[in-house]
């Protein structure tokens, strides 16, 4: 904030005013004495004294107490010399002495009263000026705080950095009354990419444009040193950027670096057509650059978190796929072969050993059942049909095997990346299992469609409703899986209104 010096509140009158008082006293007393000398016969002593008193008051008004006291003393001397005992300082009688003493006392009291009043007036004026200044300062501070709060809210809500950049550029523009604001990112090759711009800048320097910045531009300074920099006269500033801002008639600029987790990330620069920004500008911009730094750091760690969740889910899916293949190609095949051999062995058993025949028949039957069970288990670990046929055939198998009628509405035949298909499959599988187990529904309806870069899944049933992720592990597992892909899941399940699960999966990892 601007720190203005407040004027000293108990200021007396200035030396100039005192000097003016002295001069006034000299002139007024001189004139008055000349006039009264002419009227000596007409006016009596009290009237003369009153006129001198008036002169002293005038002097007090102009120059305050000190000149007024001097004037009072001079007036007493003049009265004694010219009017009491003409042409001498001798004083006639007690009456005259009392009159003179009273005159000096009254003049002193009146002067100090007048001087005090003058000082009070001046103090009140000084107060008023100081109040107006601090009121202005307060309202500026309040405006700045409100702007920072708005930006902080965006940051806290996890808005995409691009939105935070645009908001900061706008807010700084207002708070610091700039003619243009830009935010740039420092690229590895040392050039700067514009990520937000306002005012006149926005037209000439679109978001995404790249600039090579050279000293003495303030932006170049901030990006080179990692410290705030300013340039009060753009003058001959070189390069395309220099030309661009000269074209906008910008004359002065200030740039402040943006630091993200200790690393120089970019900078904010403001420009004005006027001469130079106030000295505290860099400090006022720092609050905004800190918020931008936080927004970028947050977005970075969110992206890293999502990526690592996706990696964990993908690794788990990979392992399941491998186990399923090993079971299918290895164990299952060996069990089937074993079953065939047993049947051959059974055929070779002599007819006179019927018990042995029955025994081998029973073992063969058990073996077939065990093999079938193993196939089911393998399917639960990972449905092979998903890898071979894709989402459509896999969902059709699910629907066919469900215990209640399932209406399938698949409005796309495309194949998607493995993680998407696997996630979609598990969502439908868990939802249908829940419907069968908890809903007492008469049927279920599944929709799969693609809009823009999103895969939409809806699974509805007409059952009891009241699904609550907090009461089990299935729905929570689905949410983890969907969020790991950057998607969203919504469970609408009011009691007695059935259940609808709506899932959106982004088809491009980085929307
Ligand atoms: N389609 C549904 N209709 C009615 N209730 C449901 C439905 N799906 C889930 N629920 C309720 O929500 C709870 C949580 O479901 P879920 O997370 O899948 O756990 P789980 O199925 O292992 O119990 C279930 O225990 C059940 O009470
Ligand atoms: Mg469940």
Short mmCIF file of C-alpha atoms and ligand atoms in Angstrom, two decimals:
data_model
loop_
_atom_site.label_atom_id
_atom_site.label_comp_id
_atom_site.label_asym_id
_atom_site.label_seq_id
_atom_site.Cartn_x
_atom_site.Cartn_y
_atom_site.Cartn_z
CA UNK A 1 0.00 0.00 0.00
CA UNK A 2 0.97 3.58 -0.45
CA UNK A 3 2.33 4.96 2.74
CA UNK A 4 1.71 8.66 2.63
CA UNK A 5 3.20 10.83 5.34
CA UNK A 6 0.44 12.31 7.41
CA UNK A 7 0.97 16.07 8.11
CA UNK A 8 1.95 16.86 11.73
CA UNK A 9 -1.34 17.38 13.49
CA UNK A 10 -0.32 20.08 15.99
CA UNK A 11 1.15 22.36 13.40
CA UNK A 12 1.45 26.03 14.50
CA UNK A 13 1.40 28.94 12.11
CA UNK A 14 4.16 29.02 9.54
CA UNK A 15 7.13 31.44 9.88
CA UNK A 16 5.84 33.22 6.79
CA UNK A 17 2.53 33.93 8.51
CA UNK A 18 4.41 35.29 11.57
CA UNK A 19 6.50 37.55 9.40
CA UNK A 20 3.36 38.74 7.62
CA UNK A 21 1.86 39.49 11.09
CA UNK A 22 4.89 41.58 12.06
CA UNK A 23 4.76 43.57 8.83
CA UNK A 24 1.00 44.09 9.19
CA UNK A 25 1.56 45.30 12.75
CA UNK A 26 4.21 47.76 11.60
CA UNK A 27 2.04 49.21 8.83
CA UNK A 28 -1.24 49.29 10.76
CA UNK A 29 0.27 50.86 13.87
CA UNK A 30 2.12 53.45 11.78
CA UNK A 31 -1.01 54.45 9.86
CA UNK A 32 -3.20 54.44 12.95
CA UNK A 33 -0.74 56.61 14.86
CA UNK A 34 -0.59 59.09 11.96
CA UNK A 35 -4.38 59.29 11.74
CA UNK A 36 -4.86 59.56 15.49
CA UNK A 37 -2.24 62.30 15.68
CA UNK A 38 -4.57 64.40 13.51
CA UNK A 39 -7.59 63.58 15.66
CA UNK A 40 -5.88 64.07 18.99
CA UNK A 41 -8.29 66.88 19.99
CA UNK A 42 -11.43 64.98 18.96
CA UNK A 43 -10.93 61.47 20.46
CA UNK A 44 -10.44 60.74 24.14
CA UNK A 45 -7.99 58.15 25.53
CA UNK A 46 -10.46 55.17 25.79
CA UNK A 47 -11.45 55.53 22.11
CA UNK A 48 -7.78 55.70 21.11
CA UNK A 49 -7.07 52.59 23.16
CA UNK A 50 -9.97 50.73 21.54
CA UNK A 51 -8.66 51.58 18.06
CA UNK A 52 -5.18 50.29 19.00
CA UNK A 53 -6.79 47.15 20.42
CA UNK A 54 -8.53 46.63 17.08
CA UNK A 55 -5.14 46.93 15.34
CA UNK A 56 -3.67 44.30 17.69
CA UNK A 57 -6.57 41.92 16.90
CA UNK A 58 -5.91 42.38 13.17
CA UNK A 59 -2.24 41.50 13.73
CA UNK A 60 -3.25 38.41 15.78
CA UNK A 61 -5.54 37.26 12.95
CA UNK A 62 -2.75 37.59 10.41
CA UNK A 63 0.30 36.44 12.36
CA UNK A 64 -0.87 34.70 15.53
CA UNK A 65 0.11 35.31 19.14
CA UNK A 66 3.75 36.40 18.95
CA UNK A 67 3.37 39.32 16.51
CA UNK A 68 0.16 40.33 18.34
CA UNK A 69 2.00 40.58 21.68
CA UNK A 70 4.74 42.60 20.02
CA UNK A 71 2.09 44.87 18.50
CA UNK A 72 0.39 45.26 21.91
CA UNK A 73 3.65 46.32 23.50
CA UNK A 74 4.35 48.76 20.66
CA UNK A 75 0.81 50.14 20.90
CA UNK A 76 1.22 50.72 24.65
CA UNK A 77 4.46 52.58 23.99
CA UNK A 78 2.85 54.68 21.24
CA UNK A 79 -0.12 55.52 23.45
CA UNK A 80 2.19 56.61 26.25
CA UNK A 81 4.42 58.63 23.95
CA UNK A 82 1.88 60.39 21.79
CA UNK A 83 -1.36 60.55 23.68
CA UNK A 84 -0.91 60.30 27.44
CA UNK A 85 1.93 62.74 27.96
CA UNK A 86 2.70 64.00 24.49
CA UNK A 87 6.30 63.56 23.28
CA UNK A 88 7.51 61.80 26.37
CA UNK A 89 7.27 58.39 27.95
CA UNK A 90 6.41 59.90 31.30
CA UNK A 91 3.07 58.80 32.58
CA UNK A 92 0.90 61.41 34.33
CA UNK A 93 -1.04 59.69 37.04
CA UNK A 94 -2.22 56.40 38.48
CA UNK A 95 -5.24 56.45 36.16
CA UNK A 96 -3.03 56.39 33.07
CA UNK A 97 -0.87 53.61 34.47
CA UNK A 98 -3.93 51.46 35.20
CA UNK A 99 -5.34 52.22 31.75
CA UNK A 100 -2.09 51.19 30.03
CA UNK A 101 -1.66 48.02 32.10
CA UNK A 102 -5.30 47.03 31.43
CA UNK A 103 -4.78 47.79 27.71
CA UNK A 104 -1.74 45.51 27.51
CA UNK A 105 -3.48 42.73 29.45
CA UNK A 106 -6.66 42.88 27.33
CA UNK A 107 -4.62 43.00 24.14
CA UNK A 108 -2.65 39.96 25.31
CA UNK A 109 -5.76 37.97 26.21
CA UNK A 110 -7.58 38.88 22.99
CA UNK A 111 -4.49 38.06 20.92
CA UNK A 112 -4.00 34.66 22.51
CA UNK A 113 -7.71 33.87 22.01
CA UNK A 114 -7.52 34.87 18.37
CA UNK A 115 -4.24 32.95 17.93
CA UNK A 116 -5.73 29.85 19.52
CA UNK A 117 -8.78 30.03 17.26
CA UNK A 118 -6.51 30.33 14.22
CA UNK A 119 -4.53 27.30 15.36
CA UNK A 120 -7.66 25.23 15.95
CA UNK A 121 -8.95 26.07 12.48
CA UNK A 122 -5.67 24.99 11.00
CA UNK A 123 -5.61 21.77 12.98
CA UNK A 124 -9.13 20.95 11.82
CA UNK A 125 -8.07 21.55 8.22
CA UNK A 126 -5.04 19.30 8.66
CA UNK A 127 -7.22 16.60 10.19
CA UNK A 128 -9.68 16.80 7.34
CA UNK A 129 -6.89 16.41 4.77
CA UNK A 130 -5.41 13.48 6.65
CA UNK A 131 -8.83 11.84 6.96
CA UNK A 132 -9.54 12.20 3.28
CA UNK A 133 -6.15 10.67 2.47
CA UNK A 134 -6.61 7.70 4.77
CA UNK A 135 -10.17 7.18 3.56
CA UNK A 136 -8.88 6.99 0.00
CA UNK A 137 -6.13 4.63 1.09
CA UNK A 138 -8.64 2.44 2.93
CA UNK A 139 -10.99 2.17 -0.02
CA UNK A 140 -8.06 1.27 -2.29
CA UNK A 141 -7.00 -1.40 0.19
CA UNK A 142 -10.56 -2.74 0.42
CA UNK A 143 -10.83 -2.93 -3.37
CA UNK A 144 -7.53 -4.78 -3.58
CA UNK A 145 -8.52 -7.20 -0.83
CA UNK A 146 -11.85 -7.90 -2.53
CA UNK A 147 -10.04 -8.63 -5.81
CA UNK A 148 -7.57 -10.95 -4.08
CA UNK A 149 -10.45 -12.71 -2.34
CA UNK A 150 -12.27 -13.30 -5.63
CA UNK A 151 -9.15 -14.81 -7.17
CA UNK A 152 -8.42 -16.88 -4.05
CA UNK A 153 -11.95 -18.31 -4.26
CA UNK A 154 -11.32 -19.43 -7.84
CA UNK A 155 -8.04 -21.02 -6.78
CA UNK A 156 -9.64 -22.76 -3.82
CA UNK A 157 -12.42 -24.13 -6.05
CA UNK A 158 -9.75 -25.71 -8.21
CA UNK A 159 -10.66 -23.75 -11.36
CA UNK A 160 -8.48 -24.51 -14.40
CA UNK A 161 -5.38 -22.28 -14.43
CA UNK A 162 -6.50 -20.62 -17.69
CA UNK A 163 -9.55 -19.23 -15.91
CA UNK A 164 -7.47 -18.04 -12.97
CA UNK A 165 -5.04 -16.29 -15.37
CA UNK A 166 -7.86 -14.43 -17.11
CA UNK A 167 -9.42 -13.40 -13.79
CA UNK A 168 -6.10 -12.17 -12.37
CA UNK A 169 -5.37 -10.13 -15.49
CA UNK A 170 -8.79 -8.45 -15.22
CA UNK A 171 -8.53 -7.79 -11.48
CA UNK A 172 -5.02 -6.34 -11.66
CA UNK A 173 -6.17 -4.15 -14.53
CA UNK A 174 -8.86 -2.64 -12.29
CA UNK A 175 -6.96 -2.48 -9.02
CA UNK A 176 -3.82 -0.88 -10.46
CA UNK A 177 -5.61 1.11 -13.16
CA UNK A 178 -3.39 -0.23 -15.94
CA UNK A 179 -3.78 0.31 -19.66
CA UNK A 180 -3.01 -3.35 -20.23
CA UNK A 181 -2.02 -6.51 -18.35
CA UNK A 182 -0.39 -9.71 -19.64
CA UNK A 183 0.54 -12.99 -18.04
CA UNK A 184 3.26 -15.06 -19.70
CA UNK A 185 4.73 -18.50 -19.17
CA UNK A 186 8.47 -18.97 -19.52
CA UNK A 187 9.24 -21.69 -22.09
CA UNK A 188 12.29 -23.94 -21.84
CA UNK A 189 13.89 -22.15 -24.83
CA UNK A 190 13.72 -18.80 -23.00
CA UNK A 191 10.83 -17.40 -25.03
CA UNK A 192 7.55 -16.41 -23.35
CA UNK A 193 4.08 -17.71 -24.21
CA UNK A 194 1.15 -15.45 -23.47
CA UNK A 195 -1.47 -17.13 -21.26
CA UNK A 196 -3.75 -14.13 -20.55
CA UNK A 197 -4.06 -10.53 -21.67
CA UNK A 198 -6.45 -7.65 -21.10
CA UNK A 199 -7.20 -4.22 -22.35
CA UNK A 200 -5.44 -3.05 -25.44
CA UNK A 201 -2.91 -5.87 -25.14
CA UNK A 202 -5.44 -8.62 -25.84
CA UNK A 203 -5.89 -7.64 -29.50
CA UNK A 204 -2.22 -7.37 -30.39
CA UNK A 205 -1.00 -10.25 -28.25
CA UNK A 206 -3.43 -13.16 -28.37
CA UNK A 207 -3.31 -16.00 -25.86
CA UNK A 208 -0.87 -18.62 -27.12
CA UNK A 209 1.38 -16.17 -28.98
CA UNK A 210 5.12 -16.48 -28.33
CA UNK A 211 7.53 -13.60 -27.77
CA UNK A 212 11.26 -13.17 -27.51
CA UNK A 213 11.79 -10.60 -24.80
CA UNK A 214 14.95 -8.54 -24.56
CA UNK A 215 16.17 -6.03 -21.99
CA UNK A 216 15.41 -3.37 -21.01
CA UNK A 217 11.78 -4.57 -21.17
CA UNK A 218 10.43 -5.07 -17.65
CA UNK A 219 9.14 -8.55 -18.60
CA UNK A 220 12.55 -9.59 -19.86
CA UNK A 221 14.10 -8.38 -16.61
CA UNK A 222 11.63 -10.30 -14.43
CA UNK A 223 12.05 -13.51 -16.46
CA UNK A 224 15.83 -13.24 -16.45
CA UNK A 225 16.40 -12.38 -12.80
CA UNK A 226 13.34 -13.88 -11.12
CA UNK A 227 12.81 -10.50 -9.42
CA UNK A 228 10.39 -7.63 -10.08
CA UNK A 229 11.51 -5.21 -12.76
CA UNK A 230 10.27 -1.92 -14.20
CA UNK A 231 10.85 0.32 -17.17
CA UNK A 232 9.71 3.92 -16.93
CA UNK A 233 10.28 4.84 -20.53
CA UNK A 234 9.76 2.16 -23.16
CA UNK A 235 11.66 4.38 -25.59
CA UNK A 236 13.71 2.27 -27.99
CA UNK A 237 12.86 -1.11 -26.37
CA UNK A 238 13.82 -3.71 -28.99
CA UNK A 239 12.07 -6.58 -30.70
CA UNK A 240 8.54 -7.37 -31.80
CA UNK A 241 7.26 -7.01 -28.25
CA UNK A 242 8.78 -3.53 -27.98
CA UNK A 243 7.11 -2.60 -31.30
CA UNK A 244 3.79 -4.03 -30.16
CA UNK A 245 3.59 -2.07 -26.92
CA UNK A 246 4.93 1.09 -28.56
CA UNK A 247 2.08 0.65 -31.05
CA UNK A 248 -0.31 0.69 -28.10
CA UNK A 249 1.32 3.93 -26.86
CA UNK A 250 2.38 2.21 -23.66
CA UNK A 251 5.17 4.19 -21.99
CA UNK A 252 5.95 2.51 -18.70
CA UNK A 253 5.69 -1.00 -17.34
CA UNK A 254 6.22 -3.18 -14.29
CA UNK A 255 6.71 -6.97 -14.30
CA UNK A 256 6.64 -9.37 -11.36
CA UNK A 257 7.74 -13.04 -11.58
CA UNK A 258 5.43 -16.00 -10.93
CA UNK A 259 7.16 -18.70 -8.90
CA UNK A 260 5.72 -22.20 -8.63
CA UNK A 261 7.16 -24.33 -5.84
CA UNK A 262 10.45 -22.47 -5.89
CA UNK A 263 10.78 -22.55 -9.69
CA UNK A 264 10.43 -19.49 -11.95
CA UNK A 265 7.30 -20.22 -14.00
CA UNK A 266 6.49 -16.93 -15.75
CA UNK A 267 5.53 -13.33 -15.01
CA UNK A 268 2.75 -10.76 -14.92
CA UNK A 269 3.40 -7.44 -16.63
CA UNK A 270 1.34 -4.26 -16.53
CA UNK A 271 1.68 -1.24 -18.78
CA UNK A 272 0.49 2.36 -18.72
CA UNK A 273 0.41 5.23 -21.16
CA UNK A 274 1.37 7.51 -18.28
CA UNK A 275 4.81 8.10 -16.83
CA UNK A 276 5.56 5.60 -14.11
CA UNK A 277 3.75 3.35 -11.70
CA UNK A 278 3.86 4.23 -7.96
CA UNK A 279 6.71 2.74 -5.96
CA UNK A 280 4.54 0.15 -4.19
CA UNK A 281 3.17 -1.39 -7.42
CA UNK A 282 5.46 -4.45 -7.38
CA UNK A 283 4.43 -5.17 -3.80
CA UNK A 284 0.74 -4.91 -4.66
CA UNK A 285 1.14 -7.27 -7.63
CA UNK A 286 2.94 -9.85 -5.50
CA UNK A 287 -0.31 -10.96 -3.80
CA UNK A 288 -1.73 -11.86 -7.20
CA UNK A 289 1.38 -13.68 -8.44
CA UNK A 290 1.37 -15.78 -5.27
CA UNK A 291 -2.23 -16.85 -5.94
CA UNK A 292 -1.36 -17.75 -9.53
CA UNK A 293 1.60 -19.79 -8.29
CA UNK A 294 -0.72 -21.67 -5.93
CA UNK A 295 -3.29 -22.28 -8.67
CA UNK A 296 -0.63 -23.75 -10.98
CA UNK A 297 0.89 -25.87 -8.23
CA UNK A 298 -2.58 -27.19 -7.31
CA UNK A 299 -3.45 -28.02 -10.90
CA UNK A 300 -0.08 -29.77 -11.31
CA UNK A 301 -0.54 -31.94 -8.26
CA UNK A 302 -4.14 -32.71 -9.22
CA UNK A 303 -3.00 -33.84 -12.66
CA UNK A 304 -0.22 -35.92 -11.12
CA UNK A 305 -2.66 -37.51 -8.68
CA UNK A 306 -5.13 -38.38 -11.46
CA UNK A 307 -2.34 -39.82 -13.58
CA UNK A 308 -1.02 -41.93 -10.74
CA UNK A 309 -4.51 -43.24 -9.89
CA UNK A 310 -5.00 -44.14 -13.53
CA UNK A 311 -1.64 -45.94 -13.54
CA UNK A 312 -2.56 -47.92 -10.43
CA UNK A 313 -5.93 -48.98 -11.88
CA UNK A 314 -4.32 -49.87 -15.22
CA UNK A 315 -1.64 -51.94 -13.49
CA UNK A 316 -4.29 -53.83 -11.51
CA UNK A 317 -6.33 -54.45 -14.69
CA UNK A 318 -3.20 -55.69 -16.45
CA UNK A 319 -2.51 -58.17 -13.67
CA UNK A 320 -6.11 -59.45 -13.81
CA UNK A 321 -5.94 -59.82 -17.57
CA UNK A 322 -2.72 -61.82 -17.22
CA UNK A 323 -4.21 -64.10 -14.57
CA UNK A 324 -7.29 -64.66 -16.72
CA UNK A 325 -5.13 -65.58 -19.72
CA UNK A 326 -2.95 -67.92 -17.68
CA UNK A 327 -6.05 -69.64 -16.29
CA UNK A 328 -7.65 -69.88 -19.72
CA UNK A 329 -4.62 -70.97 -21.71
CA UNK A 330 -2.94 -73.03 -18.97
CA UNK A 331 -4.92 -74.51 -16.13
CA UNK A 332 -8.27 -74.65 -17.92
CA UNK A 333 -6.82 -76.36 -21.01
CA UNK A 334 -5.00 -78.91 -18.86
CA UNK A 335 -8.18 -79.69 -16.94
CA UNK A 336 -10.12 -80.18 -20.18
CA UNK A 337 -7.39 -82.49 -21.51
CA UNK A 338 -7.44 -84.37 -18.23
CA UNK A 339 -11.24 -84.79 -18.58
CA UNK A 340 -10.83 -86.26 -22.07
CA UNK A 341 -8.18 -88.70 -20.84
CA UNK A 342 -10.44 -89.79 -18.00
CA UNK A 343 -13.25 -90.50 -20.47
CA UNK A 344 -10.84 -92.63 -22.54
CA UNK A 345 -9.70 -94.43 -19.40
CA UNK A 346 -13.35 -95.07 -18.46
CA UNK A 347 -13.97 -96.63 -21.88
CA UNK A 348 -10.99 -98.94 -21.35
CA UNK A 349 -12.23 -100.30 -18.01
CA UNK A 350 -13.35 -103.96 -18.41
CA UNK A 351 -17.12 -104.54 -18.14
CA UNK A 352 -16.71 -106.81 -15.10
CA UNK A 353 -15.53 -103.79 -13.02
CA UNK A 354 -18.73 -101.68 -13.02
CA UNK A 355 -17.89 -100.00 -9.69
CA UNK A 356 -14.63 -98.65 -11.07
CA UNK A 357 -16.51 -97.42 -14.15
CA UNK A 358 -19.03 -95.54 -12.03
CA UNK A 359 -16.25 -94.10 -9.88
CA UNK A 360 -14.34 -92.79 -12.92
CA UNK A 361 -17.62 -91.41 -14.34
CA UNK A 362 -18.19 -89.48 -11.12
CA UNK A 363 -14.65 -88.06 -11.12
CA UNK A 364 -15.08 -86.98 -14.76
CA UNK A 365 -18.32 -85.21 -13.90
CA UNK A 366 -16.72 -83.44 -10.90
CA UNK A 367 -13.81 -82.42 -13.09
CA UNK A 368 -16.13 -80.92 -15.71
CA UNK A 369 -17.96 -78.95 -13.03
CA UNK A 370 -14.70 -77.72 -11.51
CA UNK A 371 -13.54 -76.62 -14.96
CA UNK A 372 -16.79 -74.73 -15.50
CA UNK A 373 -16.40 -73.06 -12.10
CA UNK A 374 -12.88 -72.06 -12.98
CA UNK A 375 -14.14 -70.53 -16.25
CA UNK A 376 -16.69 -68.45 -14.29
CA UNK A 377 -14.01 -67.30 -11.87
CA UNK A 378 -11.73 -66.33 -14.71
CA UNK A 379 -14.56 -64.34 -16.26
CA UNK A 380 -15.02 -62.50 -12.93
CA UNK A 381 -11.34 -61.66 -12.82
CA UNK A 382 -11.39 -60.26 -16.33
CA UNK A 383 -13.93 -60.89 -19.08
CA UNK A 384 -11.91 -62.23 -22.02
CA UNK A 385 -14.64 -61.17 -24.42
CA UNK A 386 -13.90 -57.53 -23.54
CA UNK A 387 -10.40 -57.79 -24.98
CA UNK A 388 -11.47 -59.78 -28.02
CA UNK A 389 -14.88 -58.33 -28.92
CA UNK A 390 -15.02 -54.91 -27.20
CA UNK A 391 -17.62 -53.26 -24.98
CA UNK A 392 -20.76 -54.10 -27.04
CA UNK A 393 -20.41 -57.92 -27.04
CA UNK A 394 -19.17 -57.89 -23.42
CA UNK A 395 -22.24 -55.94 -22.28
CA UNK A 396 -24.55 -58.22 -24.26
CA UNK A 397 -23.07 -61.20 -22.40
CA UNK A 398 -23.63 -59.42 -19.10
CA UNK A 399 -27.24 -58.65 -20.00
CA UNK A 400 -27.93 -62.21 -21.10
CA UNK A 401 -26.60 -63.67 -17.87
CA UNK A 402 -28.44 -61.21 -15.60
CA UNK A 403 -31.23 -62.59 -13.40
CA UNK A 404 -33.72 -59.91 -14.53
CA UNK A 405 -34.51 -58.63 -18.05
CA UNK A 406 -32.00 -56.00 -19.17
CA UNK A 407 -32.70 -53.66 -22.05
CA UNK A 408 -29.47 -52.65 -23.81
CA UNK A 409 -29.25 -49.45 -25.84
CA UNK A 410 -25.75 -49.18 -27.27
CA UNK A 411 -25.61 -46.25 -29.68
CA UNK A 412 -22.02 -46.60 -30.76
CA UNK A 413 -19.93 -49.37 -32.24
CA UNK A 414 -16.53 -47.81 -31.75
CA UNK A 415 -13.77 -49.39 -29.72
CA UNK A 416 -12.03 -47.30 -27.09
CA UNK A 417 -8.82 -47.47 -25.14
CA UNK A 418 -8.55 -50.45 -22.77
CA UNK A 419 -8.97 -48.46 -19.52
CA UNK A 420 -12.20 -46.88 -20.85
CA UNK A 421 -13.74 -50.16 -21.96
CA UNK A 422 -12.75 -51.93 -18.75
CA UNK A 423 -14.16 -49.09 -16.60
CA UNK A 424 -17.42 -49.01 -18.57
CA UNK A 425 -17.74 -52.79 -18.27
CA UNK A 426 -17.23 -52.79 -14.51
CA UNK A 427 -19.70 -49.92 -14.04
CA UNK A 428 -22.46 -51.81 -15.87
CA UNK A 429 -21.52 -55.11 -14.25
CA UNK A 430 -21.62 -53.71 -10.67
CA UNK A 431 -24.82 -51.74 -11.35
CA UNK A 432 -26.61 -54.82 -12.69
CA UNK A 433 -25.36 -56.96 -9.80
CA UNK A 434 -26.72 -54.35 -7.38
CA UNK A 435 -30.05 -54.25 -9.19
CA UNK A 436 -30.33 -58.02 -8.93
CA UNK A 437 -29.20 -58.17 -5.33
CA UNK A 438 -30.76 -55.08 -3.69
CA UNK A 439 -33.40 -53.45 -5.88
CA UNK A 440 -36.23 -55.97 -6.28
CA UNK A 441 -36.66 -54.44 -9.72
CA UNK A 442 -38.70 -55.84 -12.62
CA UNK A 443 -36.13 -54.82 -15.21
CA UNK A 444 -33.08 -52.66 -15.91
CA UNK A 445 -32.13 -50.33 -18.77
CA UNK A 446 -28.58 -49.62 -19.95
CA UNK A 447 -27.62 -46.80 -22.35
CA UNK A 448 -24.19 -46.26 -23.87
CA UNK A 449 -23.55 -43.26 -26.12
CA UNK A 450 -20.80 -40.90 -27.15
CA UNK A 451 -21.12 -37.11 -27.17
CA UNK A 452 -18.15 -35.07 -28.27
CA UNK A 453 -15.22 -36.46 -26.33
CA UNK A 454 -17.30 -38.09 -23.58
CA UNK A 455 -18.62 -41.62 -23.20
CA UNK A 456 -21.99 -41.52 -21.38
CA UNK A 457 -23.31 -44.53 -19.50
CA UNK A 458 -26.68 -44.73 -17.78
CA UNK A 459 -27.95 -47.73 -15.85
CA UNK A 460 -31.49 -47.47 -14.52
CA UNK A 461 -33.75 -49.82 -12.62
CA UNK A 462 -37.34 -49.55 -11.37
CA UNK A 463 -36.61 -51.00 -7.96
CA UNK A 464 -36.72 -49.76 -4.38
CA UNK A 465 -34.08 -47.05 -4.68
CA UNK A 466 -32.06 -45.94 -1.68
CA UNK A 467 -28.62 -46.96 -2.98
CA UNK A 468 -25.99 -45.58 -0.63
CA UNK A 469 -22.27 -45.83 -1.48
CA UNK A 470 -21.45 -45.46 2.22
CA UNK A 471 -23.09 -48.82 2.96
CA UNK A 472 -20.93 -51.00 0.72
CA UNK A 473 -17.76 -51.15 -1.31
CA UNK A 474 -19.04 -51.63 -4.86
CA UNK A 475 -20.17 -48.09 -5.67
CA UNK A 476 -17.10 -46.56 -3.98
CA UNK A 477 -14.87 -48.81 -6.07
CA UNK A 478 -16.67 -47.58 -9.19
CA UNK A 479 -16.16 -43.97 -8.17
CA UNK A 480 -12.42 -44.53 -7.67
CA UNK A 481 -12.13 -46.20 -11.05
CA UNK A 482 -14.11 -43.52 -12.87
CA UNK A 483 -12.28 -40.62 -11.19
CA UNK A 484 -8.93 -42.22 -11.95
CA UNK A 485 -9.83 -41.64 -15.61
CA UNK A 486 -10.88 -38.04 -14.94
CA UNK A 487 -14.57 -38.96 -15.26
CA UNK A 488 -17.61 -38.39 -13.09
CA UNK A 489 -20.23 -40.66 -11.53
CA UNK A 490 -23.61 -39.75 -10.12
CA UNK A 491 -25.92 -42.07 -8.17
CA UNK A 492 -29.54 -40.93 -8.18
CA UNK A 493 -31.52 -43.25 -5.97
CA UNK A 494 -34.32 -41.73 -3.94
CA UNK A 495 -36.34 -44.32 -1.99
CA UNK A 496 -39.13 -45.85 -4.10
CA UNK A 497 -38.02 -44.02 -7.24
CA UNK A 498 -35.62 -46.63 -8.59
CA UNK A 499 -31.93 -46.09 -9.14
CA UNK A 500 -30.05 -44.34 -11.93
CA UNK A 501 -26.28 -44.37 -12.20
CA UNK A 502 -24.90 -41.84 -14.64
CA UNK A 503 -21.23 -41.98 -15.62
CA UNK A 504 -19.18 -39.78 -17.95
CA UNK A 505 -15.74 -40.87 -19.09
CA UNK A 506 -13.48 -38.51 -21.03
CA UNK A 507 -12.23 -40.26 -24.16
CA UNK A 508 -9.11 -38.10 -24.42
CA UNK A 509 -7.00 -38.29 -21.31
CA UNK A 510 -6.38 -34.52 -21.23
CA UNK A 511 -9.51 -32.63 -22.11
N1 LIG B 1 -29.90 -50.56 -7.46
C1 LIG B 1 -30.06 -50.47 -6.13
N2 LIG B 1 -31.32 -50.45 -5.59
C2 LIG B 1 -31.48 -50.38 -4.24
N3 LIG B 1 -30.47 -50.31 -3.36
C3 LIG B 1 -29.21 -50.35 -3.82
C4 LIG B 1 -28.94 -50.42 -5.22
N4 LIG B 1 -27.62 -50.42 -5.39
C5 LIG B 1 -27.09 -50.34 -4.17
N5 LIG B 1 -28.03 -50.29 -3.21
C6 LIG B 1 -27.81 -50.15 -1.76
O1 LIG B 1 -26.62 -49.42 -1.56
C7 LIG B 1 -25.68 -50.18 -0.84
C8 LIG B 1 -24.28 -49.96 -1.37
O2 LIG B 1 -24.10 -50.59 -2.62
P1 LIG B 1 -22.69 -51.12 -3.03
O3 LIG B 1 -21.73 -49.97 -2.83
O4 LIG B 1 -22.74 -51.69 -4.40
O5 LIG B 1 -22.32 -52.19 -1.96
P2 LIG B 1 -22.72 -53.74 -1.90
O6 LIG B 1 -23.44 -54.07 -3.16
O7 LIG B 1 -21.41 -54.44 -1.77
O8 LIG B 1 -23.58 -53.87 -0.68
C9 LIG B 1 -26.14 -51.60 -0.95
O9 LIG B 1 -25.78 -52.33 0.20
C10 LIG B 1 -27.63 -51.46 -1.08
O10 LIG B 1 -28.22 -51.36 0.20
MG1 LIG B 2 -22.68 -53.79 -4.99
#
